[in-house]
PDB file of N, CA and C in Angstrom:
ATOM      1  N   MET A  23       0.846  -1.178   0.000  1.00 51.00           N
ATOM      2  CA  MET A  23       0.000   0.000   0.000  1.00 51.00           C
ATOM      3  C   MET A  23       0.886   1.235   0.000  1.00 51.00           C
ATOM      4  N   THR A  24       0.628   2.184  -0.885  1.00 55.00           N
ATOM      5  CA  THR A  24       1.445   3.385  -0.950  1.00 55.00           C
ATOM      6  C   THR A  24       0.810   4.504  -0.154  1.00 55.00           C
ATOM      7  N   ASP A  25       1.632   5.346   0.364  1.00 60.00           N
ATOM      8  CA  ASP A  25       1.188   6.508   1.117  1.00 60.00           C
ATOM      9  C   ASP A  25       0.774   7.588   0.123  1.00 60.00           C
ATOM     10  N   GLU A  26      -0.394   8.162   0.293  1.00 68.00           N
ATOM     11  CA  GLU A  26      -0.880   9.179  -0.629  1.00 68.00           C
ATOM     12  C   GLU A  26      -0.033  10.443  -0.592  1.00 68.00           C
ATOM     13  N   LEU A  27       0.758  10.627   0.444  1.00 76.00           N
ATOM     14  CA  LEU A  27       1.604  11.805   0.550  1.00 76.00           C
ATOM     15  C   LEU A  27       2.901  11.661  -0.232  1.00 76.00           C
ATOM     16  N   ASP A  28       3.276  10.419  -0.576  1.00 72.00           N
ATOM     17  CA  ASP A  28       4.499  10.195  -1.340  1.00 72.00           C
ATOM     18  C   ASP A  28       4.272  10.612  -2.791  1.00 72.00           C
ATOM     19  N   PRO A  29       5.172  11.426  -3.343  1.00 70.00           N
ATOM     20  CA  PRO A  29       5.018  11.789  -4.749  1.00 70.00           C
ATOM     21  C   PRO A  29       5.262  10.562  -5.628  1.00 70.00           C
ATOM     22  N   PRO A  30       4.635  10.520  -6.787  1.00 74.00           N
ATOM     23  CA  PRO A  30       4.861   9.365  -7.667  1.00 74.00           C
ATOM     24  C   PRO A  30       6.321   9.322  -8.123  1.00 74.00           C
ATOM     25  N   VAL A  31       6.838   8.135  -8.232  1.00 78.00           N
ATOM     26  CA  VAL A  31       8.212   7.941  -8.677  1.00 78.00           C
ATOM     27  C   VAL A  31       8.204   7.872 -10.200  1.00 78.00           C
ATOM     28  N   ARG A  32       9.072   8.666 -10.831  1.00 77.00           N
ATOM     29  CA  ARG A  32       9.149   8.670 -12.282  1.00 77.00           C
ATOM     30  C   ARG A  32      10.259   7.741 -12.728  1.00 77.00           C
ATOM     31  N   ASP A  33       9.984   7.000 -13.761  1.00 84.00           N
ATOM     32  CA  ASP A  33      10.989   6.125 -14.349  1.00 84.00           C
ATOM     33  C   ASP A  33      12.009   7.009 -15.061  1.00 84.00           C
ATOM     34  N   LEU A  34      13.279   6.779 -14.822  1.00 83.00           N
ATOM     35  CA  LEU A  34      14.329   7.599 -15.413  1.00 83.00           C
ATOM     36  C   LEU A  34      14.225   7.655 -16.937  1.00 83.00           C
ATOM     37  N   ALA A  35      13.763   6.579 -17.551  1.00 87.00           N
ATOM     38  CA  ALA A  35      13.616   6.548 -19.004  1.00 87.00           C
ATOM     39  C   ALA A  35      12.548   7.525 -19.486  1.00 87.00           C
ATOM     40  N   ASP A  36      11.634   7.916 -18.609  1.00 89.00           N
ATOM     41  CA  ASP A  36      10.564   8.838 -18.982  1.00 89.00           C
ATOM     42  C   ASP A  36      10.933  10.307 -18.792  1.00 89.00           C
ATOM     43  N   ILE A  37      12.078  10.570 -18.194  1.00 92.00           N
ATOM     44  CA  ILE A  37      12.482  11.952 -17.929  1.00 92.00           C
ATOM     45  C   ILE A  37      13.285  12.457 -19.126  1.00 92.00           C
ATOM     46  N   PRO A  38      12.898  13.607 -19.696  1.00 93.00           N
ATOM     47  CA  PRO A  38      13.638  14.149 -20.843  1.00 93.00           C
ATOM     48  C   PRO A  38      15.099  14.434 -20.484  1.00 93.00           C
ATOM     49  N   ALA A  39      15.972  14.247 -21.452  1.00 93.00           N
ATOM     50  CA  ALA A  39      17.415  14.443 -21.233  1.00 93.00           C
ATOM     51  C   ALA A  39      17.715  15.833 -20.695  1.00 93.00           C
ATOM     52  N   VAL A  40      17.051  16.863 -21.220  1.00 94.00           N
ATOM     53  CA  VAL A  40      17.329  18.226 -20.760  1.00 94.00           C
ATOM     54  C   VAL A  40      17.040  18.369 -19.267  1.00 94.00           C
ATOM     55  N   GLU A  41      16.034  17.660 -18.774  1.00 94.00           N
ATOM     56  CA  GLU A  41      15.719  17.713 -17.351  1.00 94.00           C
ATOM     57  C   GLU A  41      16.785  16.987 -16.527  1.00 94.00           C
ATOM     58  N   VAL A  42      17.254  15.864 -17.009  1.00 94.00           N
ATOM     59  CA  VAL A  42      18.308  15.126 -16.307  1.00 94.00           C
ATOM     60  C   VAL A  42      19.575  15.978 -16.235  1.00 94.00           C
ATOM     61  N   ILE A  43      19.957  16.566 -17.369  1.00 96.00           N
ATOM     62  CA  ILE A  43      21.166  17.402 -17.415  1.00 96.00           C
ATOM     63  C   ILE A  43      21.007  18.613 -16.505  1.00 96.00           C
ATOM     64  N   SER A  44      19.848  19.259 -16.563  1.00 96.00           N
ATOM     65  CA  SER A  44      19.603  20.446 -15.729  1.00 96.00           C
ATOM     66  C   SER A  44      19.659  20.102 -14.246  1.00 96.00           C
ATOM     67  N   ARG A  45      19.066  18.979 -13.878  1.00 95.00           N
ATOM     68  CA  ARG A  45      19.101  18.565 -12.467  1.00 95.00           C
ATOM     69  C   ARG A  45      20.530  18.281 -12.006  1.00 95.00           C
ATOM     70  N   ALA A  46      21.304  17.627 -12.877  1.00 97.00           N
ATOM     71  CA  ALA A  46      22.702  17.351 -12.532  1.00 97.00           C
ATOM     72  C   ALA A  46      23.463  18.665 -12.364  1.00 97.00           C
ATOM     73  N   ALA A  47      23.214  19.626 -13.249  1.00 97.00           N
ATOM     74  CA  ALA A  47      23.885  20.921 -13.162  1.00 97.00           C
ATOM     75  C   ALA A  47      23.515  21.636 -11.863  1.00 97.00           C
ATOM     76  N   VAL A  48      22.251  21.598 -11.500  1.00 97.00           N
ATOM     77  CA  VAL A  48      21.815  22.252 -10.260  1.00 97.00           C
ATOM     78  C   VAL A  48      22.452  21.580  -9.045  1.00 97.00           C
ATOM     79  N   MET A  49      22.567  20.258  -9.070  1.00 98.00           N
ATOM     80  CA  MET A  49      23.209  19.562  -7.958  1.00 98.00           C
ATOM     81  C   MET A  49      24.682  19.969  -7.846  1.00 98.00           C
ATOM     82  N   LEU A  50      25.371  20.047  -8.977  1.00 98.00           N
ATOM     83  CA  LEU A  50      26.771  20.454  -8.966  1.00 98.00           C
ATOM     84  C   LEU A  50      26.911  21.903  -8.502  1.00 98.00           C
ATOM     85  N   MET A  51      26.009  22.773  -8.949  1.00 97.00           N
ATOM     86  CA  MET A  51      26.045  24.174  -8.506  1.00 97.00           C
ATOM     87  C   MET A  51      25.844  24.280  -7.003  1.00 97.00           C
ATOM     88  N   SER A  52      24.894  23.538  -6.490  1.00 97.00           N
ATOM     89  CA  SER A  52      24.628  23.560  -5.050  1.00 97.00           C
ATOM     90  C   SER A  52      25.828  23.063  -4.260  1.00 97.00           C
ATOM     91  N   SER A  53      26.438  21.999  -4.740  1.00 97.00           N
ATOM     92  CA  SER A  53      27.615  21.460  -4.072  1.00 97.00           C
ATOM     93  C   SER A  53      28.748  22.475  -4.071  1.00 97.00           C
ATOM     94  N   ALA A  54      28.984  23.108  -5.217  1.00 97.00           N
ATOM     95  CA  ALA A  54      30.057  24.110  -5.303  1.00 97.00           C
ATOM     96  C   ALA A  54      29.775  25.281  -4.368  1.00 97.00           C
ATOM     97  N   ALA A  55      28.538  25.731  -4.329  1.00 96.00           N
ATOM     98  CA  ALA A  55      28.182  26.842  -3.438  1.00 96.00           C
ATOM     99  C   ALA A  55      28.436  26.477  -1.978  1.00 96.00           C
ATOM    100  N   GLU A  56      28.079  25.260  -1.615  1.00 95.00           N
ATOM    101  CA  GLU A  56      28.335  24.789  -0.245  1.00 95.00           C
ATOM    102  C   GLU A  56      29.834  24.787   0.047  1.00 95.00           C
ATOM    103  N   LYS A  57      30.608  24.260  -0.883  1.00 96.00           N
ATOM    104  CA  LYS A  57      32.055  24.135  -0.673  1.00 96.00           C
ATOM    105  C   LYS A  57      32.762  25.487  -0.697  1.00 96.00           C
ATOM    106  N   LEU A  58      32.137  26.487  -1.324  1.00 95.00           N
ATOM    107  CA  LEU A  58      32.688  27.848  -1.319  1.00 95.00           C
ATOM    108  C   LEU A  58      32.209  28.648  -0.106  1.00 95.00           C
ATOM    109  N   GLY A  59      31.328  28.041   0.682  1.00 93.00           N
ATOM    110  CA  GLY A  59      30.817  28.726   1.865  1.00 93.00           C
ATOM    111  C   GLY A  59      29.718  29.722   1.546  1.00 93.00           C
ATOM    112  N   LEU A  60      29.156  29.675   0.346  1.00 92.00           N
ATOM    113  CA  LEU A  60      28.133  30.636  -0.056  1.00 92.00           C
ATOM    114  C   LEU A  60      26.773  30.339   0.554  1.00 92.00           C
ATOM    115  N   ALA A  61      26.596  29.152   1.090  1.00 81.00           N
ATOM    116  CA  ALA A  61      25.317  28.777   1.682  1.00 81.00           C
ATOM    117  C   ALA A  61      25.270  29.111   3.177  1.00 81.00           C
ATOM    118  N   GLU A  62      26.365  29.608   3.708  1.00 72.00           N
ATOM    119  CA  GLU A  62      26.432  29.951   5.127  1.00 72.00           C
ATOM    120  C   GLU A  62      25.639  31.234   5.403  1.00 72.00           C
ATOM    121  N   GLU A  63      25.243  31.423   6.676  1.00 71.00           N
ATOM    122  CA  GLU A  63      24.552  32.657   7.047  1.00 71.00           C
ATOM    123  C   GLU A  63      25.436  33.863   6.768  1.00 71.00           C
ATOM    124  N   THR A  64      26.728  33.706   7.012  1.00 64.00           N
ATOM    125  CA  THR A  64      27.686  34.766   6.683  1.00 64.00           C
ATOM    126  C   THR A  64      28.638  34.204   5.632  1.00 64.00           C
ATOM    127  N   PRO A  65      28.303  34.410   4.332  1.00 58.00           N
ATOM    128  CA  PRO A  65      29.137  33.855   3.265  1.00 58.00           C
ATOM    129  C   PRO A  65      30.599  34.265   3.400  1.00 58.00           C
ATOM    130  N   ASN A  66      31.461  33.381   2.940  1.00 55.00           N
ATOM    131  CA  ASN A  66      32.913  33.599   2.959  1.00 55.00           C
ATOM    132  C   ASN A  66      33.471  33.749   4.359  1.00 55.00           C
ATOM    133  N   SER A  67      32.776  33.194   5.369  1.00 60.00           N
ATOM    134  CA  SER A  67      33.258  33.283   6.745  1.00 60.00           C
ATOM    135  C   SER A  67      34.392  32.298   7.001  1.00 60.00           C
ATOM    136  N   GLY A  68      34.605  31.388   6.068  1.00 65.00           N
ATOM    137  CA  GLY A  68      35.669  30.409   6.229  1.00 65.00           C
ATOM    138  C   GLY A  68      35.164  29.070   6.732  1.00 65.00           C
ATOM    139  N   ALA A  69      34.010  29.082   7.382  1.00 66.00           N
ATOM    140  CA  ALA A  69      33.449  27.825   7.904  1.00 66.00           C
ATOM    141  C   ALA A  69      32.937  26.980   6.752  1.00 66.00           C
ATOM    142  N   GLY A  70      33.437  25.766   6.682  1.00 76.00           N
ATOM    143  CA  GLY A  70      32.967  24.840   5.657  1.00 76.00           C
ATOM    144  C   GLY A  70      33.538  25.069   4.270  1.00 76.00           C
ATOM    145  N   VAL A  71      34.452  26.014   4.108  1.00 91.00           N
ATOM    146  CA  VAL A  71      35.034  26.291   2.799  1.00 91.00           C
ATOM    147  C   VAL A  71      36.092  25.241   2.480  1.00 91.00           C
ATOM    148  N   ASP A  72      35.988  24.662   1.314  1.00 95.00           N
ATOM    149  CA  ASP A  72      36.954  23.675   0.837  1.00 95.00           C
ATOM    150  C   ASP A  72      37.206  23.964  -0.640  1.00 95.00           C
ATOM    151  N   LEU A  73      38.207  24.786  -0.911  1.00 96.00           N
ATOM    152  CA  LEU A  73      38.473  25.227  -2.280  1.00 96.00           C
ATOM    153  C   LEU A  73      38.920  24.096  -3.193  1.00 96.00           C
ATOM    154  N   ASP A  74      39.626  23.120  -2.656  1.00 96.00           N
ATOM    155  CA  ASP A  74      40.052  21.989  -3.477  1.00 96.00           C
ATOM    156  C   ASP A  74      38.838  21.225  -3.988  1.00 96.00           C
ATOM    157  N   GLU A  75      37.905  20.948  -3.106  1.00 97.00           N
ATOM    158  CA  GLU A  75      36.679  20.258  -3.502  1.00 97.00           C
ATOM    159  C   GLU A  75      35.841  21.136  -4.425  1.00 97.00           C
ATOM    160  N   ALA A  76      35.754  22.427  -4.132  1.00 97.00           N
ATOM    161  CA  ALA A  76      34.985  23.345  -4.980  1.00 97.00           C
ATOM    162  C   ALA A  76      35.546  23.364  -6.393  1.00 97.00           C
ATOM    163  N   ARG A  77      36.862  23.368  -6.517  1.00 97.00           N
ATOM    164  CA  ARG A  77      37.503  23.360  -7.840  1.00 97.00           C
ATOM    165  C   ARG A  77      37.058  22.137  -8.651  1.00 97.00           C
ATOM    166  N   ARG A  78      37.028  20.997  -8.007  1.00 98.00           N
ATOM    167  CA  ARG A  78      36.650  19.762  -8.701  1.00 98.00           C
ATOM    168  C   ARG A  78      35.205  19.806  -9.178  1.00 98.00           C
ATOM    169  N   VAL A  79      34.317  20.274  -8.307  1.00 98.00           N
ATOM    170  CA  VAL A  79      32.900  20.309  -8.656  1.00 98.00           C
ATOM    171  C   VAL A  79      32.637  21.352  -9.749  1.00 98.00           C
ATOM    172  N   ILE A  80      33.278  22.500  -9.654  1.00 98.00           N
ATOM    173  CA  ILE A  80      33.100  23.544 -10.670  1.00 98.00           C
ATOM    174  C   ILE A  80      33.636  23.067 -12.012  1.00 98.00           C
ATOM    175  N   THR A  81      34.756  22.372 -12.013  1.00 98.00           N
ATOM    176  CA  THR A  81      35.311  21.842 -13.262  1.00 98.00           C
ATOM    177  C   THR A  81      34.369  20.799 -13.865  1.00 98.00           C
ATOM    178  N   ALA A  82      33.796  19.947 -13.034  1.00 98.00           N
ATOM    179  CA  ALA A  82      32.830  18.957 -13.535  1.00 98.00           C
ATOM    180  C   ALA A  82      31.601  19.651 -14.117  1.00 98.00           C
ATOM    181  N   LEU A  83      31.136  20.691 -13.448  1.00 98.00           N
ATOM    182  CA  LEU A  83      29.994  21.456 -13.940  1.00 98.00           C
ATOM    183  C   LEU A  83      30.319  22.105 -15.278  1.00 98.00           C
ATOM    184  N   ALA A  84      31.509  22.680 -15.398  1.00 98.00           N
ATOM    185  CA  ALA A  84      31.912  23.317 -16.655  1.00 98.00           C
ATOM    186  C   ALA A  84      31.959  22.310 -17.789  1.00 98.00           C
ATOM    187  N   GLY A  85      32.469  21.121 -17.510  1.00 98.00           N
ATOM    188  CA  GLY A  85      32.504  20.079 -18.531  1.00 98.00           C
ATOM    189  C   GLY A  85      31.110  19.659 -18.956  1.00 98.00           C
ATOM    190  N   LEU A  86      30.214  19.496 -17.993  1.00 98.00           N
ATOM    191  CA  LEU A  86      28.829  19.118 -18.296  1.00 98.00           C
ATOM    192  C   LEU A  86      28.152  20.198 -19.130  1.00 98.00           C
ATOM    193  N   VAL A  87      28.290  21.439 -18.722  1.00 97.00           N
ATOM    194  CA  VAL A  87      27.643  22.542 -19.429  1.00 97.00           C
ATOM    195  C   VAL A  87      28.197  22.675 -20.846  1.00 97.00           C
ATOM    196  N   THR A  88      29.497  22.612 -20.991  1.00 96.00           N
ATOM    197  CA  THR A  88      30.121  22.741 -22.308  1.00 96.00           C
ATOM    198  C   THR A  88      29.692  21.608 -23.229  1.00 96.00           C
ATOM    199  N   ALA A  89      29.652  20.404 -22.709  1.00 97.00           N
ATOM    200  CA  ALA A  89      29.301  19.248 -23.529  1.00 97.00           C
ATOM    201  C   ALA A  89      27.825  19.210 -23.901  1.00 97.00           C
ATOM    202  N   SER A  90      26.972  19.846 -23.109  1.00 96.00           N
ATOM    203  CA  SER A  90      25.539  19.709 -23.343  1.00 96.00           C
ATOM    204  C   SER A  90      24.832  21.002 -23.703  1.00 96.00           C
ATOM    205  N   VAL A  91      25.571  22.088 -23.898  1.00 94.00           N
ATOM    206  CA  VAL A  91      24.949  23.391 -24.130  1.00 94.00           C
ATOM    207  C   VAL A  91      23.988  23.376 -25.313  1.00 94.00           C
ATOM    208  N   GLU A  92      24.297  22.641 -26.355  1.00 94.00           N
ATOM    209  CA  GLU A  92      23.424  22.621 -27.534  1.00 94.00           C
ATOM    210  C   GLU A  92      22.072  21.961 -27.249  1.00 94.00           C
ATOM    211  N   TYR A  93      21.994  21.165 -26.209  1.00 94.00           N
ATOM    212  CA  TYR A  93      20.756  20.462 -25.890  1.00 94.00           C
ATOM    213  C   TYR A  93      19.910  21.191 -24.840  1.00 94.00           C
ATOM    214  N   LEU A  94      20.487  22.176 -24.186  1.00 93.00           N
ATOM    215  CA  LEU A  94      19.815  22.825 -23.065  1.00 93.00           C
ATOM    216  C   LEU A  94      18.803  23.891 -23.474  1.00 93.00           C
ATOM    217  N   GLY A  95      18.876  24.364 -24.692  1.00 92.00           N
ATOM    218  CA  GLY A  95      17.926  25.370 -25.166  1.00 92.00           C
ATOM    219  C   GLY A  95      17.890  26.579 -24.255  1.00 92.00           C
ATOM    220  N   PRO A  96      16.685  26.987 -23.833  1.00 93.00           N
ATOM    221  CA  PRO A  96      16.568  28.193 -23.004  1.00 93.00           C
ATOM    222  C   PRO A  96      17.164  28.032 -21.605  1.00 93.00           C
ATOM    223  N   HIS A  97      17.467  26.807 -21.200  1.00 91.00           N
ATOM    224  CA  HIS A  97      18.074  26.570 -19.880  1.00 91.00           C
ATOM    225  C   HIS A  97      19.573  26.889 -19.891  1.00 91.00           C
ATOM    226  N   ALA A  98      20.178  26.952 -21.063  1.00 94.00           N
ATOM    227  CA  ALA A  98      21.627  27.128 -21.167  1.00 94.00           C
ATOM    228  C   ALA A  98      22.099  28.438 -20.543  1.00 94.00           C
ATOM    229  N   GLY A  99      21.409  29.528 -20.846  1.00 95.00           N
ATOM    230  CA  GLY A  99      21.834  30.847 -20.343  1.00 95.00           C
ATOM    231  C   GLY A  99      21.916  30.908 -18.830  1.00 95.00           C
ATOM    232  N   PRO A 100      20.838  30.587 -18.112  1.00 96.00           N
ATOM    233  CA  PRO A 100      20.902  30.646 -16.651  1.00 96.00           C
ATOM    234  C   PRO A 100      21.929  29.685 -16.051  1.00 96.00           C
ATOM    235  N   ILE A 101      22.081  28.519 -16.638  1.00 96.00           N
ATOM    236  CA  ILE A 101      23.070  27.570 -16.114  1.00 96.00           C
ATOM    237  C   ILE A 101      24.476  28.111 -16.334  1.00 96.00           C
ATOM    238  N   ARG A 102      24.737  28.675 -17.504  1.00 96.00           N
ATOM    239  CA  ARG A 102      26.063  29.268 -17.761  1.00 96.00           C
ATOM    240  C   ARG A 102      26.337  30.434 -16.815  1.00 96.00           C
ATOM    241  N   GLU A 103      25.325  31.260 -16.582  1.00 97.00           N
ATOM    242  CA  GLU A 103      25.491  32.384 -15.654  1.00 97.00           C
ATOM    243  C   GLU A 103      25.803  31.894 -14.250  1.00 97.00           C
ATOM    244  N   GLY A 104      25.121  30.839 -13.824  1.00 97.00           N
ATOM    245  CA  GLY A 104      25.402  30.265 -12.511  1.00 97.00           C
ATOM    246  C   GLY A 104      26.817  29.733 -12.421  1.00 97.00           C
ATOM    247  N   LEU A 105      27.265  29.068 -13.480  1.00 98.00           N
ATOM    248  CA  LEU A 105      28.638  28.560 -13.531  1.00 98.00           C
ATOM    249  C   LEU A 105      29.636  29.699 -13.427  1.00 98.00           C
ATOM    250  N   GLN A 106      29.428  30.750 -14.197  1.00 97.00           N
ATOM    251  CA  GLN A 106      30.354  31.888 -14.168  1.00 97.00           C
ATOM    252  C   GLN A 106      30.364  32.563 -12.803  1.00 97.00           C
ATOM    253  N   ALA A 107      29.206  32.645 -12.161  1.00 97.00           N
ATOM    254  CA  ALA A 107      29.148  33.228 -10.817  1.00 97.00           C
ATOM    255  C   ALA A 107      29.964  32.391  -9.837  1.00 97.00           C
ATOM    256  N   LEU A 108      29.894  31.074  -9.954  1.00 98.00           N
ATOM    257  CA  LEU A 108      30.681  30.200  -9.087  1.00 98.00           C
ATOM    258  C   LEU A 108      32.165  30.333  -9.380  1.00 98.00           C
ATOM    259  N   GLN A 109      32.519  30.454 -10.654  1.00 97.00           N
ATOM    260  CA  GLN A 109      33.928  30.633 -11.016  1.00 97.00           C
ATOM    261  C   GLN A 109      34.465  31.949 -10.438  1.00 97.00           C
ATOM    262  N   ARG A 110      33.668  33.013 -10.508  1.00 96.00           N
ATOM    263  CA  ARG A 110      34.098  34.299  -9.929  1.00 96.00           C
ATOM    264  C   ARG A 110      34.187  34.204  -8.408  1.00 96.00           C
ATOM    265  N   ALA A 111      33.223  33.517  -7.786  1.00 96.00           N
ATOM    266  CA  ALA A 111      33.251  33.353  -6.331  1.00 96.00           C
ATOM    267  C   ALA A 111      34.484  32.569  -5.898  1.00 96.00           C
ATOM    268  N   PHE A 112      34.863  31.573  -6.687  1.00 96.00           N
ATOM    269  CA  PHE A 112      36.061  30.804  -6.388  1.00 96.00           C
ATOM    270  C   PHE A 112      37.283  31.716  -6.429  1.00 96.00           C
ATOM    271  N   ARG A 113      37.372  32.537  -7.475  1.00 95.00           N
ATOM    272  CA  ARG A 113      38.499  33.466  -7.620  1.00 95.00           C
ATOM    273  C   ARG A 113      38.570  34.412  -6.423  1.00 95.00           C
ATOM    274  N   GLU A 114      37.413  34.924  -5.982  1.00 94.00           N
ATOM    275  CA  GLU A 114      37.376  35.839  -4.837  1.00 94.00           C
ATOM    276  C   GLU A 114      37.753  35.146  -3.537  1.00 94.00           C
ATOM    277  N   ALA A 115      37.399  33.873  -3.411  1.00 94.00           N
ATOM    278  CA  ALA A 115      37.689  33.138  -2.176  1.00 94.00           C
ATOM    279  C   ALA A 115      39.142  32.688  -2.080  1.00 94.00           C
ATOM    280  N   SER A 116      39.833  32.672  -3.200  1.00 93.00           N
ATOM    281  CA  SER A 116      41.221  32.197  -3.228  1.00 93.00           C
ATOM    282  C   SER A 116      42.168  33.273  -2.730  1.00 93.00           C
ATOM    283  N   SER A 117      43.078  32.888  -1.836  1.00 92.00           N
ATOM    284  CA  SER A 117      44.061  33.856  -1.354  1.00 92.00           C
ATOM    285  C   SER A 117      45.066  34.193  -2.449  1.00 92.00           C
ATOM    286  N   VAL A 118      45.330  33.242  -3.334  1.00 92.00           N
ATOM    287  CA  VAL A 118      46.189  33.460  -4.497  1.00 92.00           C
ATOM    288  C   VAL A 118      45.381  33.012  -5.719  1.00 92.00           C
ATOM    289  N   PRO A 119      44.640  33.958  -6.337  1.00 88.00           N
ATOM    290  CA  PRO A 119      43.782  33.575  -7.467  1.00 88.00           C
ATOM    291  C   PRO A 119      44.575  32.979  -8.632  1.00 88.00           C
ATOM    292  N   ASP A 120      43.938  32.042  -9.325  1.00 93.00           N
ATOM    293  CA  ASP A 120      44.534  31.442 -10.515  1.00 93.00           C
ATOM    294  C   ASP A 120      44.660  32.500 -11.606  1.00 93.00           C
ATOM    295  N   ALA A 121      45.631  32.298 -12.482  1.00 92.00           N
ATOM    296  CA  ALA A 121      45.760  33.186 -13.640  1.00 92.00           C
ATOM    297  C   ALA A 121      44.526  33.027 -14.522  1.00 92.00           C
ATOM    298  N   PRO A 122      44.122  34.085 -15.224  1.00 91.00           N
ATOM    299  CA  PRO A 122      42.969  33.962 -16.118  1.00 91.00           C
ATOM    300  C   PRO A 122      43.143  32.780 -17.079  1.00 91.00           C
ATOM    301  N   GLY A 123      42.102  31.998 -17.185  1.00 94.00           N
ATOM    302  CA  GLY A 123      42.124  30.820 -18.047  1.00 94.00           C
ATOM    303  C   GLY A 123      42.563  29.550 -17.363  1.00 94.00           C
ATOM    304  N   THR A 124      43.033  29.645 -16.120  1.00 95.00           N
ATOM    305  CA  THR A 124      43.494  28.451 -15.407  1.00 95.00           C
ATOM    306  C   THR A 124      42.650  28.135 -14.172  1.00 95.00           C
ATOM    307  N   GLY A 125      41.601  28.915 -13.938  1.00 96.00           N
ATOM    308  CA  GLY A 125      40.714  28.668 -12.807  1.00 96.00           C
ATOM    309  C   GLY A 125      39.874  27.423 -13.051  1.00 96.00           C
ATOM    310  N   PRO A 126      39.066  27.050 -12.062  1.00 97.00           N
ATOM    311  CA  PRO A 126      38.270  25.834 -12.205  1.00 97.00           C
ATOM    312  C   PRO A 126      37.313  25.908 -13.398  1.00 97.00           C
ATOM    313  N   GLY A 127      37.423  24.921 -14.267  1.00 97.00           N
ATOM    314  CA  GLY A 127      36.551  24.824 -15.427  1.00 97.00           C
ATOM    315  C   GLY A 127      36.872  25.741 -16.576  1.00 97.00           C
ATOM    316  N   GLU A 128      37.841  26.638 -16.403  1.00 96.00           N
ATOM    317  CA  GLU A 128      38.128  27.616 -17.442  1.00 96.00           C
ATOM    318  C   GLU A 128      38.756  27.004 -18.683  1.00 96.00           C
ATOM    319  N   LYS A 129      39.297  25.789 -18.580  1.00 96.00           N
ATOM    320  CA  LYS A 129      39.801  25.144 -19.789  1.00 96.00           C
ATOM    321  C   LYS A 129      38.641  24.756 -20.697  1.00 96.00           C
ATOM    322  N   TYR A 130      37.435  24.677 -20.143  1.00 95.00           N
ATOM    323  CA  TYR A 130      36.241  24.360 -20.929  1.00 95.00           C
ATOM    324  C   TYR A 130      35.465  25.623 -21.327  1.00 95.00           C
ATOM    325  N   THR A 131      35.453  26.623 -20.452  1.00 94.00           N
ATOM    326  CA  THR A 131      34.619  27.806 -20.671  1.00 94.00           C
ATOM    327  C   THR A 131      35.375  29.014 -21.206  1.00 94.00           C
ATOM    328  N   GLY A 132      36.699  28.974 -21.080  1.00 93.00           N
ATOM    329  CA  GLY A 132      37.480  30.163 -21.370  1.00 93.00           C
ATOM    330  C   GLY A 132      37.617  30.986 -20.096  1.00 93.00           C
ATOM    331  N   PRO A 133      38.464  32.023 -20.133  1.00 94.00           N
ATOM    332  CA  PRO A 133      38.715  32.823 -18.935  1.00 94.00           C
ATOM    333  C   PRO A 133      37.443  33.504 -18.412  1.00 94.00           C
ATOM    334  N   VAL A 134      37.329  33.557 -17.114  1.00 90.00           N
ATOM    335  CA  VAL A 134      36.231  34.256 -16.439  1.00 90.00           C
ATOM    336  C   VAL A 134      36.861  35.313 -15.561  1.00 90.00           C
ATOM    337  N   PHE A 135      36.428  36.533 -15.739  1.00 84.00           N
ATOM    338  CA  PHE A 135      37.001  37.642 -14.969  1.00 84.00           C
ATOM    339  C   PHE A 135      36.031  38.173 -13.963  1.00 84.00           C
TER     340      PHE A 135
END
């Protein structure tokens, strides 16, 4: 017997690719924001900041966005803007910022200033 409060479970095969890609991008963005300390009550307070982990997640996000931009349609712009905001936040959080073009994901997106 199922609980009427439980939302119906969707079969992954029934979910459009753009939705799967968008959800993955949002998960990566959320993870990067957490690792940059942007989700804290006082952002950039240093608590919970892990730049090494943030670099990895941002680079994965950049690869996903670059590889799938042609399929994202109207979702591409906001996702790219979110990625660039995370790349800039990473640069600001770094005590020694990477040279332009060498920051997280910039080998896929190009330099972010």
